[in-house]
Amino acid sequence: MDNLSNIGVIKDVMQRHGFTFSKALGQNFLVNPSVCPRIAEMGNAKKGFGVIEIGTGVGVLTNELAKRADKVVAIEIDDRLIPVLEETLAEHDNVKVINADVMEVDLHKLIEEEFDGLEVAVCANLPYYITSPILMMLLEQRLRIRSVTVMVQKEAGTRLCAPVGTRDMGAVTVAVNYFSAPKILFNVSRGSFMPAPNVDSCVVRFDIKEDTPAGVTDEAFFFKMVRAAFSQRRKTLVNSVSSGMGLDKAAVTKAVENSGLPAAVRPEQLKMEQLVTFSEELKKLA
Ligand code: SAM
């Protein structure tokens, strides 16, 4: 259905199917016709690409993705939307809808089975209640994907794209920068959604890195340290890591010193290479 981002058309489709929004599932549907084509175009929906979409709603973005990419596999948790999508996506023979929770889908298998011979991209207007878990799941699994392009709350976008070593960063910033190069593409006002959320949004693209930072010998330990380091805002690295990881303060202080860092350094002052060095020094002593 081509005029699907028209608010009148969406309302009509929803009414005919007796569909009502679920707040718990983060259902804020896009009703601004200019947004979905931009996400699709900037999100690698193009010839030679297969796209995974997470959370279709009534299929506004799915429709734009299907027009541009070779194939779209769309994952939607709400079974009430399946008959809606059968109607709104009827003209596309390159879309497969899977009724599932994305957190429970084996995406390695899906990519192997559905996108043989194609490059792969992920595009989504993410449900905000589960933004970070979905992003981390996509990045940590080292899927065969080129990019992840997602709508997130504006504040989350700022945090995710904050350069490592700046005040806005958090543990998720480190993780995102470890696996990808993040970039805010454009802002989207709250009025572009139905129902309108009480925050503005932005679209972010994560270009997946071929090589993750050098020197990490134990990724699980590195991320455990990062989570501990950023669990308590404004504390020193020594205090947050020793309390967060249950380690002796003297040992953590020694690791800080062996990494060539000032004793009172705060986690948000560290660049990626310094976090890696500190993690390796800490591991020797922990
Ligand atoms: N793409 C549509 C749009 O832009 O209008 C809908 C976006 S809406 C913000 C998020 C969608 O994700 C909803 O359709 C919701 O039902 C779906 N969803 C929520 N949690 C999900 C999950 N765990 N797995 C898959 N889909 C989910």
PDB file of C-alpha atoms and ligand atoms in Angstrom:
ATOM      1  CA  MET A   1       0.000   0.000   0.000  1.00  0.00           C
ATOM      2  CA  ASP A   2       1.751   3.130  -1.195  1.00  0.00           C
ATOM      3  CA  ASN A   3       0.040   5.899   0.807  1.00  0.00           C
ATOM      4  CA  LEU A   4       0.513   4.010   4.068  1.00  0.00           C
ATOM      5  CA  SER A   5       2.238   6.841   5.904  1.00  0.00           C
ATOM      6  CA  ASN A   6      -0.878   8.995   5.464  1.00  0.00           C
ATOM      7  CA  ILE A   7      -2.467   9.287   8.887  1.00  0.00           C
ATOM      8  CA  GLY A   8      -5.997   8.881   7.485  1.00  0.00           C
ATOM      9  CA  VAL A   9      -5.057   5.642   5.715  1.00  0.00           C
ATOM     10  CA  ILE A  10      -3.378   4.238   8.842  1.00  0.00           C
ATOM     11  CA  LYS A  11      -6.379   5.112  11.001  1.00  0.00           C
ATOM     12  CA  ASP A  12      -8.720   3.478   8.479  1.00  0.00           C
ATOM     13  CA  VAL A  13      -6.661   0.261   8.309  1.00  0.00           C
ATOM     14  CA  MET A  14      -6.429   0.083  12.106  1.00  0.00           C
ATOM     15  CA  GLN A  15     -10.138   0.695  12.550  1.00  0.00           C
ATOM     16  CA  ARG A  16     -11.148  -1.964  10.047  1.00  0.00           C
ATOM     17  CA  HIS A  17      -8.949  -4.492  11.871  1.00  0.00           C
ATOM     18  CA  GLY A  18     -10.131  -3.339  15.302  1.00  0.00           C
ATOM     19  CA  PHE A  19      -6.520  -2.563  16.271  1.00  0.00           C
ATOM     20  CA  THR A  20      -5.704  -0.524  19.369  1.00  0.00           C
ATOM     21  CA  PHE A  21      -2.200   0.554  20.472  1.00  0.00           C
ATOM     22  CA  SER A  22      -0.296  -1.375  23.122  1.00  0.00           C
ATOM     23  CA  LYS A  23       1.771   0.983  25.263  1.00  0.00           C
ATOM     24  CA  ALA A  24       3.629  -1.970  26.778  1.00  0.00           C
ATOM     25  CA  LEU A  25       4.952  -2.957  23.329  1.00  0.00           C
ATOM     26  CA  GLY A  26       6.187   0.588  22.586  1.00  0.00           C
ATOM     27  CA  GLN A  27       3.679   1.097  19.782  1.00  0.00           C
ATOM     28  CA  ASN A  28       4.167   4.649  18.512  1.00  0.00           C
ATOM     29  CA  PHE A  29       3.626   4.452  14.762  1.00  0.00           C
ATOM     30  CA  LEU A  30       5.204   6.833  12.260  1.00  0.00           C
ATOM     31  CA  VAL A  31       2.694   9.103  10.533  1.00  0.00           C
ATOM     32  CA  ASN A  32       5.086  11.598   8.924  1.00  0.00           C
ATOM     33  CA  PRO A  33       5.433  10.587   5.240  1.00  0.00           C
ATOM     34  CA  SER A  34       8.947  11.995   4.870  1.00  0.00           C
ATOM     35  CA  VAL A  35      10.626   9.914   7.591  1.00  0.00           C
ATOM     36  CA  CYS A  36      10.450   6.295   6.345  1.00  0.00           C
ATOM     37  CA  PRO A  37      11.902   6.972   2.863  1.00  0.00           C
ATOM     38  CA  ARG A  38      14.863   8.708   4.548  1.00  0.00           C
ATOM     39  CA  ILE A  39      15.462   5.807   6.950  1.00  0.00           C
ATOM     40  CA  ALA A  40      15.319   3.361   4.047  1.00  0.00           C
ATOM     41  CA  GLU A  41      17.646   5.385   1.836  1.00  0.00           C
ATOM     42  CA  MET A  42      20.211   6.119   4.540  1.00  0.00           C
ATOM     43  CA  GLY A  43      19.903   2.625   6.010  1.00  0.00           C
ATOM     44  CA  ASN A  44      21.270   0.602   3.065  1.00  0.00           C
ATOM     45  CA  ALA A  45      17.896  -0.565   1.734  1.00  0.00           C
ATOM     46  CA  LYS A  46      19.088  -0.935  -1.845  1.00  0.00           C
ATOM     47  CA  LYS A  47      19.844  -3.443  -4.595  1.00  0.00           C
ATOM     48  CA  GLY A  48      22.101  -6.260  -3.448  1.00  0.00           C
ATOM     49  CA  PHE A  49      20.884  -5.921   0.153  1.00  0.00           C
ATOM     50  CA  GLY A  50      18.530  -7.894   2.332  1.00  0.00           C
ATOM     51  CA  VAL A  51      17.021  -5.959   5.252  1.00  0.00           C
ATOM     52  CA  ILE A  52      15.897  -7.172   8.651  1.00  0.00           C
ATOM     53  CA  GLU A  53      13.220  -4.925  10.143  1.00  0.00           C
ATOM     54  CA  ILE A  54      12.356  -5.099  13.839  1.00  0.00           C
ATOM     55  CA  GLY A  55       8.812  -4.077  14.801  1.00  0.00           C
ATOM     56  CA  THR A  56       6.697  -3.394  11.714  1.00  0.00           C
ATOM     57  CA  GLY A  57       3.636  -1.691  13.183  1.00  0.00           C
ATOM     58  CA  VAL A  58       1.240  -1.455  10.233  1.00  0.00           C
ATOM     59  CA  GLY A  59       4.175  -1.664   7.809  1.00  0.00           C
ATOM     60  CA  VAL A  60       5.005   1.967   6.906  1.00  0.00           C
ATOM     61  CA  LEU A  61       8.760   1.465   7.003  1.00  0.00           C
ATOM     62  CA  THR A  62       8.503  -2.127   5.727  1.00  0.00           C
ATOM     63  CA  ASN A  63       6.826  -0.776   2.594  1.00  0.00           C
ATOM     64  CA  GLU A  64       9.679   1.671   1.894  1.00  0.00           C
ATOM     65  CA  LEU A  65      12.302  -0.988   2.573  1.00  0.00           C
ATOM     66  CA  ALA A  66      10.596  -3.469   0.233  1.00  0.00           C
ATOM     67  CA  LYS A  67      10.551  -0.903  -2.589  1.00  0.00           C
ATOM     68  CA  ARG A  68      14.327  -0.523  -2.433  1.00  0.00           C
ATOM     69  CA  ALA A  69      15.977  -3.712  -1.106  1.00  0.00           C
ATOM     70  CA  ASP A  70      16.082  -7.152  -2.733  1.00  0.00           C
ATOM     71  CA  LYS A  71      14.400  -8.768   0.255  1.00  0.00           C
ATOM     72  CA  VAL A  72      12.953  -7.790   3.647  1.00  0.00           C
ATOM     73  CA  VAL A  73      12.435 -10.036   6.640  1.00  0.00           C
ATOM     74  CA  ALA A  74      10.296  -8.199   9.195  1.00  0.00           C
ATOM     75  CA  ILE A  75       9.965  -9.395  12.781  1.00  0.00           C
ATOM     76  CA  GLU A  76       6.870  -8.284  14.719  1.00  0.00           C
ATOM     77  CA  ILE A  77       5.904  -9.530  18.180  1.00  0.00           C
ATOM     78  CA  ASP A  78       2.216  -8.499  18.112  1.00  0.00           C
ATOM     79  CA  ASP A  79       0.117 -11.174  16.395  1.00  0.00           C
ATOM     80  CA  ARG A  80      -2.792  -8.716  16.021  1.00  0.00           C
ATOM     81  CA  LEU A  81      -0.720  -6.930  13.363  1.00  0.00           C
ATOM     82  CA  ILE A  82      -0.225  -9.990  11.142  1.00  0.00           C
ATOM     83  CA  PRO A  83      -3.599  -9.718   9.319  1.00  0.00           C
ATOM     84  CA  VAL A  84      -3.031  -5.963   8.994  1.00  0.00           C
ATOM     85  CA  LEU A  85       0.342  -6.572   7.339  1.00  0.00           C
ATOM     86  CA  GLU A  86      -1.159  -9.157   4.974  1.00  0.00           C
ATOM     87  CA  GLU A  87      -3.265  -6.316   3.623  1.00  0.00           C
ATOM     88  CA  THR A  88      -0.768  -3.437   3.721  1.00  0.00           C
ATOM     89  CA  LEU A  89       2.161  -5.380   2.244  1.00  0.00           C
ATOM     90  CA  ALA A  90       0.132  -7.445  -0.244  1.00  0.00           C
ATOM     91  CA  GLU A  91       1.775  -5.907  -3.314  1.00  0.00           C
ATOM     92  CA  HIS A  92       5.308  -6.901  -2.285  1.00  0.00           C
ATOM     93  CA  ASP A  93       6.526 -10.405  -3.041  1.00  0.00           C
ATOM     94  CA  ASN A  94       9.938  -9.789  -1.454  1.00  0.00           C
ATOM     95  CA  VAL A  95       8.739  -9.445   2.174  1.00  0.00           C
ATOM     96  CA  LYS A  96       8.536 -12.173   4.784  1.00  0.00           C
ATOM     97  CA  VAL A  97       6.886 -11.360   8.121  1.00  0.00           C
ATOM     98  CA  ILE A  98       7.880 -13.375  11.181  1.00  0.00           C
ATOM     99  CA  ASN A  99       5.594 -13.178  14.212  1.00  0.00           C
ATOM    100  CA  ALA A 100       8.135 -13.367  17.061  1.00  0.00           C
ATOM    101  CA  ASP A 101       9.987 -11.550  19.810  1.00  0.00           C
ATOM    102  CA  VAL A 102      13.229 -10.406  18.129  1.00  0.00           C
ATOM    103  CA  MET A 103      15.147 -11.284  21.296  1.00  0.00           C
ATOM    104  CA  GLU A 104      14.245 -14.936  20.727  1.00  0.00           C
ATOM    105  CA  VAL A 105      15.006 -15.196  17.028  1.00  0.00           C
ATOM    106  CA  ASP A 106      18.197 -16.980  15.919  1.00  0.00           C
ATOM    107  CA  LEU A 107      19.457 -14.177  13.680  1.00  0.00           C
ATOM    108  CA  HIS A 108      22.583 -16.026  12.518  1.00  0.00           C
ATOM    109  CA  LYS A 109      20.331 -18.776  11.146  1.00  0.00           C
ATOM    110  CA  LEU A 110      17.859 -16.274   9.700  1.00  0.00           C
ATOM    111  CA  ILE A 111      20.634 -14.450   7.816  1.00  0.00           C
ATOM    112  CA  GLU A 112      22.080 -17.699   6.499  1.00  0.00           C
ATOM    113  CA  GLU A 113      18.692 -19.007   5.352  1.00  0.00           C
ATOM    114  CA  GLU A 114      17.102 -15.826   4.022  1.00  0.00           C
ATOM    115  CA  PHE A 115      19.939 -13.676   2.705  1.00  0.00           C
ATOM    116  CA  ASP A 116      22.250 -16.023   0.837  1.00  0.00           C
ATOM    117  CA  GLY A 117      24.352 -13.971  -1.614  1.00  0.00           C
ATOM    118  CA  LEU A 118      23.081 -10.637  -0.254  1.00  0.00           C
ATOM    119  CA  GLU A 119      24.634  -8.014   1.972  1.00  0.00           C
ATOM    120  CA  VAL A 120      22.533  -7.454   5.096  1.00  0.00           C
ATOM    121  CA  ALA A 121      21.324  -4.341   6.922  1.00  0.00           C
ATOM    122  CA  VAL A 122      19.018  -3.838   9.916  1.00  0.00           C
ATOM    123  CA  CYS A 123      16.477  -0.989   9.921  1.00  0.00           C
ATOM    124  CA  ALA A 124      13.913  -0.241  12.623  1.00  0.00           C
ATOM    125  CA  ASN A 125      11.835   2.259  14.460  1.00  0.00           C
ATOM    126  CA  LEU A 126      12.670   0.539  17.732  1.00  0.00           C
ATOM    127  CA  PRO A 127      10.256  -0.012  20.618  1.00  0.00           C
ATOM    128  CA  TYR A 128      11.805   2.320  23.211  1.00  0.00           C
ATOM    129  CA  TYR A 129      11.257   0.042  26.217  1.00  0.00           C
ATOM    130  CA  ILE A 130      13.886  -2.336  24.863  1.00  0.00           C
ATOM    131  CA  THR A 131      16.266  -0.158  22.770  1.00  0.00           C
ATOM    132  CA  SER A 132      19.559  -0.979  24.519  1.00  0.00           C
ATOM    133  CA  PRO A 133      18.977  -4.744  24.871  1.00  0.00           C
ATOM    134  CA  ILE A 134      18.079  -5.004  21.163  1.00  0.00           C
ATOM    135  CA  LEU A 135      21.106  -2.958  20.106  1.00  0.00           C
ATOM    136  CA  MET A 136      23.485  -4.913  22.297  1.00  0.00           C
ATOM    137  CA  MET A 137      22.018  -8.208  21.084  1.00  0.00           C
ATOM    138  CA  LEU A 138      22.535  -7.123  17.448  1.00  0.00           C
ATOM    139  CA  LEU A 139      26.108  -5.929  18.021  1.00  0.00           C
ATOM    140  CA  GLU A 140      27.469  -8.522  20.443  1.00  0.00           C
ATOM    141  CA  GLN A 141      26.470 -11.488  18.293  1.00  0.00           C
ATOM    142  CA  ARG A 142      28.796 -10.363  15.491  1.00  0.00           C
ATOM    143  CA  LEU A 143      26.110 -10.960  12.888  1.00  0.00           C
ATOM    144  CA  ARG A 144      26.929 -10.772   9.201  1.00  0.00           C
ATOM    145  CA  ILE A 145      25.474  -7.268   8.863  1.00  0.00           C
ATOM    146  CA  ARG A 146      26.826  -4.033   7.380  1.00  0.00           C
ATOM    147  CA  SER A 147      24.773  -1.510   9.348  1.00  0.00           C
ATOM    148  CA  VAL A 148      22.043  -1.023  11.939  1.00  0.00           C
ATOM    149  CA  THR A 149      19.862   2.056  11.334  1.00  0.00           C
ATOM    150  CA  VAL A 150      17.369   2.765  14.079  1.00  0.00           C
ATOM    151  CA  MET A 151      15.039   5.398  15.466  1.00  0.00           C
ATOM    152  CA  VAL A 152      15.725   5.921  19.169  1.00  0.00           C
ATOM    153  CA  GLN A 153      14.803   8.527  21.776  1.00  0.00           C
ATOM    154  CA  LYS A 154      16.872  11.661  21.226  1.00  0.00           C
ATOM    155  CA  GLU A 155      18.635  11.396  24.587  1.00  0.00           C
ATOM    156  CA  ALA A 156      19.501   7.767  23.937  1.00  0.00           C
ATOM    157  CA  GLY A 157      20.901   8.774  20.527  1.00  0.00           C
ATOM    158  CA  THR A 158      23.109  11.436  22.106  1.00  0.00           C
ATOM    159  CA  ARG A 159      24.422   8.951  24.665  1.00  0.00           C
ATOM    160  CA  LEU A 160      24.982   6.193  22.101  1.00  0.00           C
ATOM    161  CA  CYS A 161      26.870   8.496  19.745  1.00  0.00           C
ATOM    162  CA  ALA A 162      28.875  10.389  22.388  1.00  0.00           C
ATOM    163  CA  PRO A 163      32.559  10.005  21.583  1.00  0.00           C
ATOM    164  CA  VAL A 164      34.307   7.678  24.025  1.00  0.00           C
ATOM    165  CA  GLY A 165      36.099   9.923  26.524  1.00  0.00           C
ATOM    166  CA  THR A 166      33.314  12.513  26.915  1.00  0.00           C
ATOM    167  CA  ARG A 167      30.775  13.319  29.660  1.00  0.00           C
ATOM    168  CA  ASP A 168      27.680  11.952  27.907  1.00  0.00           C
ATOM    169  CA  MET A 169      29.071   8.466  27.515  1.00  0.00           C
ATOM    170  CA  GLY A 170      28.031   5.342  29.377  1.00  0.00           C
ATOM    171  CA  ALA A 171      28.758   1.600  29.245  1.00  0.00           C
ATOM    172  CA  VAL A 172      26.532   1.246  26.183  1.00  0.00           C
ATOM    173  CA  THR A 173      28.572   3.974  24.385  1.00  0.00           C
ATOM    174  CA  VAL A 174      31.725   1.930  24.875  1.00  0.00           C
ATOM    175  CA  ALA A 175      30.029  -1.231  23.615  1.00  0.00           C
ATOM    176  CA  VAL A 176      28.559   0.528  20.591  1.00  0.00           C
ATOM    177  CA  ASN A 177      31.922   2.108  19.685  1.00  0.00           C
ATOM    178  CA  TYR A 178      33.674  -1.213  20.187  1.00  0.00           C
ATOM    179  CA  PHE A 179      31.605  -2.890  17.472  1.00  0.00           C
ATOM    180  CA  SER A 180      30.618   0.011  15.209  1.00  0.00           C
ATOM    181  CA  ALA A 181      31.025   3.618  14.107  1.00  0.00           C
ATOM    182  CA  PRO A 182      27.815   5.370  15.281  1.00  0.00           C
ATOM    183  CA  LYS A 183      26.372   8.503  13.697  1.00  0.00           C
ATOM    184  CA  ILE A 184      23.208  10.559  14.292  1.00  0.00           C
ATOM    185  CA  LEU A 185      21.538  10.958  10.878  1.00  0.00           C
ATOM    186  CA  PHE A 186      18.592  13.271  11.633  1.00  0.00           C
ATOM    187  CA  ASN A 187      16.100  14.303  14.297  1.00  0.00           C
ATOM    188  CA  VAL A 188      12.408  13.400  14.299  1.00  0.00           C
ATOM    189  CA  SER A 189       9.890  15.410  16.326  1.00  0.00           C
ATOM    190  CA  ARG A 190       7.370  13.740  18.643  1.00  0.00           C
ATOM    191  CA  GLY A 191       4.533  14.949  16.409  1.00  0.00           C
ATOM    192  CA  SER A 192       5.675  12.508  13.701  1.00  0.00           C
ATOM    193  CA  PHE A 193       4.203   9.610  15.701  1.00  0.00           C
ATOM    194  CA  MET A 194       0.770   8.341  16.634  1.00  0.00           C
ATOM    195  CA  PRO A 195       0.243   8.370  19.535  1.00  0.00           C
ATOM    196  CA  ALA A 196       2.817  11.156  20.088  1.00  0.00           C
ATOM    197  CA  PRO A 197       5.386  10.163  22.744  1.00  0.00           C
ATOM    198  CA  ASN A 198       6.490  12.826  25.242  1.00  0.00           C
ATOM    199  CA  VAL A 199      10.055  12.912  23.894  1.00  0.00           C
ATOM    200  CA  ASP A 200      11.643  13.694  20.527  1.00  0.00           C
ATOM    201  CA  SER A 201      13.576  11.068  18.599  1.00  0.00           C
ATOM    202  CA  CYS A 202      16.485  10.711  16.230  1.00  0.00           C
ATOM    203  CA  VAL A 203      17.672   8.213  13.656  1.00  0.00           C
ATOM    204  CA  VAL A 204      21.101   6.711  14.260  1.00  0.00           C
ATOM    205  CA  ARG A 205      23.185   4.495  11.999  1.00  0.00           C
ATOM    206  CA  PHE A 206      25.812   2.107  13.331  1.00  0.00           C
ATOM    207  CA  ASP A 207      28.260   1.051  10.625  1.00  0.00           C
ATOM    208  CA  ILE A 208      29.643  -2.275  11.736  1.00  0.00           C
ATOM    209  CA  LYS A 209      33.434  -2.345  12.088  1.00  0.00           C
ATOM    210  CA  GLU A 210      35.354  -5.140  10.403  1.00  0.00           C
ATOM    211  CA  ASP A 211      37.885  -5.150  13.226  1.00  0.00           C
ATOM    212  CA  THR A 212      37.124  -4.569  16.884  1.00  0.00           C
ATOM    213  CA  PRO A 213      39.738  -2.681  19.001  1.00  0.00           C
ATOM    214  CA  ALA A 214      43.101  -4.457  19.225  1.00  0.00           C
ATOM    215  CA  GLY A 215      44.498  -5.863  22.444  1.00  0.00           C
ATOM    216  CA  VAL A 216      41.409  -7.266  24.192  1.00  0.00           C
ATOM    217  CA  THR A 217      42.304 -10.791  25.265  1.00  0.00           C
ATOM    218  CA  ASP A 218      39.065 -11.465  27.157  1.00  0.00           C
ATOM    219  CA  GLU A 219      35.986  -9.685  25.814  1.00  0.00           C
ATOM    220  CA  ALA A 220      33.701 -10.876  28.631  1.00  0.00           C
ATOM    221  CA  PHE A 221      36.103  -9.446  31.245  1.00  0.00           C
ATOM    222  CA  PHE A 222      36.449  -6.189  29.307  1.00  0.00           C
ATOM    223  CA  PHE A 223      32.674  -5.620  29.213  1.00  0.00           C
ATOM    224  CA  LYS A 224      32.277  -6.650  32.857  1.00  0.00           C
ATOM    225  CA  MET A 225      34.845  -3.982  33.771  1.00  0.00           C
ATOM    226  CA  VAL A 226      33.134  -1.397  31.541  1.00  0.00           C
ATOM    227  CA  ARG A 227      29.713  -2.084  33.131  1.00  0.00           C
ATOM    228  CA  ALA A 228      31.216  -1.727  36.607  1.00  0.00           C
ATOM    229  CA  ALA A 229      33.137   1.431  35.664  1.00  0.00           C
ATOM    230  CA  PHE A 230      30.000   3.237  34.441  1.00  0.00           C
ATOM    231  CA  SER A 231      27.553   1.867  37.018  1.00  0.00           C
ATOM    232  CA  GLN A 232      28.077   4.812  39.382  1.00  0.00           C
ATOM    233  CA  ARG A 233      28.177   8.244  37.762  1.00  0.00           C
ATOM    234  CA  ARG A 234      30.860  10.714  38.859  1.00  0.00           C
ATOM    235  CA  LYS A 235      32.871   8.211  40.887  1.00  0.00           C
ATOM    236  CA  THR A 236      36.529   7.547  40.203  1.00  0.00           C
ATOM    237  CA  LEU A 237      37.511   4.530  38.129  1.00  0.00           C
ATOM    238  CA  VAL A 238      39.115   2.923  41.178  1.00  0.00           C
ATOM    239  CA  ASN A 239      36.000   3.282  43.344  1.00  0.00           C
ATOM    240  CA  SER A 240      33.450   2.164  40.784  1.00  0.00           C
ATOM    241  CA  VAL A 241      35.479  -0.795  39.494  1.00  0.00           C
ATOM    242  CA  SER A 242      36.487  -2.052  42.944  1.00  0.00           C
ATOM    243  CA  SER A 243      32.926  -1.881  44.285  1.00  0.00           C
ATOM    244  CA  GLY A 244      31.256  -2.995  41.002  1.00  0.00           C
ATOM    245  CA  MET A 245      33.524  -6.021  40.519  1.00  0.00           C
ATOM    246  CA  GLY A 246      34.058  -6.811  44.202  1.00  0.00           C
ATOM    247  CA  LEU A 247      37.836  -6.316  43.859  1.00  0.00           C
ATOM    248  CA  ASP A 248      40.418  -5.158  46.344  1.00  0.00           C
ATOM    249  CA  LYS A 249      40.853  -1.371  46.048  1.00  0.00           C
ATOM    250  CA  ALA A 250      44.645  -1.658  46.249  1.00  0.00           C
ATOM    251  CA  ALA A 251      44.743  -4.027  43.274  1.00  0.00           C
ATOM    252  CA  VAL A 252      42.539  -1.729  41.177  1.00  0.00           C
ATOM    253  CA  THR A 253      44.696   1.262  42.156  1.00  0.00           C
ATOM    254  CA  LYS A 254      47.774  -0.683  41.013  1.00  0.00           C
ATOM    255  CA  ALA A 255      46.123  -1.513  37.671  1.00  0.00           C
ATOM    256  CA  VAL A 256      45.288   2.180  37.185  1.00  0.00           C
ATOM    257  CA  GLU A 257      48.909   3.079  37.936  1.00  0.00           C
ATOM    258  CA  ASN A 258      50.288   0.345  35.646  1.00  0.00           C
ATOM    259  CA  SER A 259      48.100   1.712  32.853  1.00  0.00           C
ATOM    260  CA  GLY A 260      49.801   5.118  33.172  1.00  0.00           C
ATOM    261  CA  LEU A 261      46.576   6.798  34.381  1.00  0.00           C
ATOM    262  CA  PRO A 262      46.160   9.390  37.166  1.00  0.00           C
ATOM    263  CA  ALA A 263      44.911   7.837  40.428  1.00  0.00           C
ATOM    264  CA  ALA A 264      41.696   9.903  40.503  1.00  0.00           C
ATOM    265  CA  VAL A 265      40.784   9.356  36.848  1.00  0.00           C
ATOM    266  CA  ARG A 266      37.056   9.028  36.075  1.00  0.00           C
ATOM    267  CA  PRO A 267      35.776   6.412  33.626  1.00  0.00           C
ATOM    268  CA  GLU A 268      34.276   9.002  31.255  1.00  0.00           C
ATOM    269  CA  GLN A 269      37.754  10.532  30.769  1.00  0.00           C
ATOM    270  CA  LEU A 270      39.146   7.377  29.160  1.00  0.00           C
ATOM    271  CA  LYS A 271      39.568   6.760  25.452  1.00  0.00           C
ATOM    272  CA  MET A 272      38.922   3.288  24.046  1.00  0.00           C
ATOM    273  CA  GLU A 273      42.655   2.375  23.955  1.00  0.00           C
ATOM    274  CA  GLN A 274      43.017   3.403  27.622  1.00  0.00           C
ATOM    275  CA  LEU A 275      40.012   1.304  28.620  1.00  0.00           C
ATOM    276  CA  VAL A 276      41.583  -1.659  26.826  1.00  0.00           C
ATOM    277  CA  THR A 277      44.973  -1.142  28.502  1.00  0.00           C
ATOM    278  CA  PHE A 278      43.346  -0.783  31.925  1.00  0.00           C
ATOM    279  CA  SER A 279      41.243  -3.914  31.402  1.00  0.00           C
ATOM    280  CA  GLU A 280      44.337  -5.946  30.506  1.00  0.00           C
ATOM    281  CA  GLU A 281      46.293  -4.609  33.508  1.00  0.00           C
ATOM    282  CA  LEU A 282      43.353  -5.303  35.816  1.00  0.00           C
ATOM    283  CA  LYS A 283      43.012  -8.834  34.532  1.00  0.00           C
ATOM    284  CA  LYS A 284      46.635  -9.570  35.428  1.00  0.00           C
ATOM    285  CA  LEU A 285      45.944  -8.557  39.044  1.00  0.00           C
ATOM    286  CA  ALA A 286      42.325  -9.628  39.567  1.00  0.00           C
TER     287      ALA A 286
HETATM  288  N1  SAM B   1       7.812   0.378  12.326  1.00  0.00           N
HETATM  289  C1  SAM B   1       6.541   0.889  12.801  1.00  0.00           C
HETATM  290  C2  SAM B   1       6.464   2.385  12.548  1.00  0.00           C
HETATM  291  O1  SAM B   1       7.534   2.990  12.379  1.00  0.00           O
HETATM  292  O2  SAM B   1       5.366   2.933  12.555  1.00  0.00           O
HETATM  293  C3  SAM B   1       6.293   0.557  14.270  1.00  0.00           C
HETATM  294  C4  SAM B   1       7.293   1.085  15.249  1.00  0.00           C
HETATM  295  S1  SAM B   1       6.810   0.929  16.943  1.00  0.00           S
HETATM  296  C5  SAM B   1       7.831   2.171  17.675  1.00  0.00           C
HETATM  297  C6  SAM B   1       7.618  -0.541  17.530  1.00  0.00           C
HETATM  298  C7  SAM B   1       7.072  -1.864  16.988  1.00  0.00           C
HETATM  299  O3  SAM B   1       7.855  -2.936  17.550  1.00  0.00           O
HETATM  300  C8  SAM B   1       5.633  -2.174  17.365  1.00  0.00           C
HETATM  301  O4  SAM B   1       4.928  -2.610  16.230  1.00  0.00           O
HETATM  302  C9  SAM B   1       5.742  -3.303  18.413  1.00  0.00           C
HETATM  303  O5  SAM B   1       4.621  -4.170  18.422  1.00  0.00           O
HETATM  304  C10 SAM B   1       7.014  -3.998  17.968  1.00  0.00           C
HETATM  305  N2  SAM B   1       7.747  -4.729  19.034  1.00  0.00           N
HETATM  306  C11 SAM B   1       7.811  -4.410  20.342  1.00  0.00           C
HETATM  307  N3  SAM B   1       8.600  -5.272  21.008  1.00  0.00           N
HETATM  308  C12 SAM B   1       9.079  -6.159  20.085  1.00  0.00           C
HETATM  309  C13 SAM B   1       9.937  -7.283  20.156  1.00  0.00           C
HETATM  310  N4  SAM B   1      10.490  -7.676  21.317  1.00  0.00           N
HETATM  311  N5  SAM B   1      10.187  -7.988  19.027  1.00  0.00           N
HETATM  312  C14 SAM B   1       9.629  -7.595  17.842  1.00  0.00           C
HETATM  313  N6  SAM B   1       8.802  -6.535  17.715  1.00  0.00           N
HETATM  314  C15 SAM B   1       8.533  -5.808  18.821  1.00  0.00           C
END
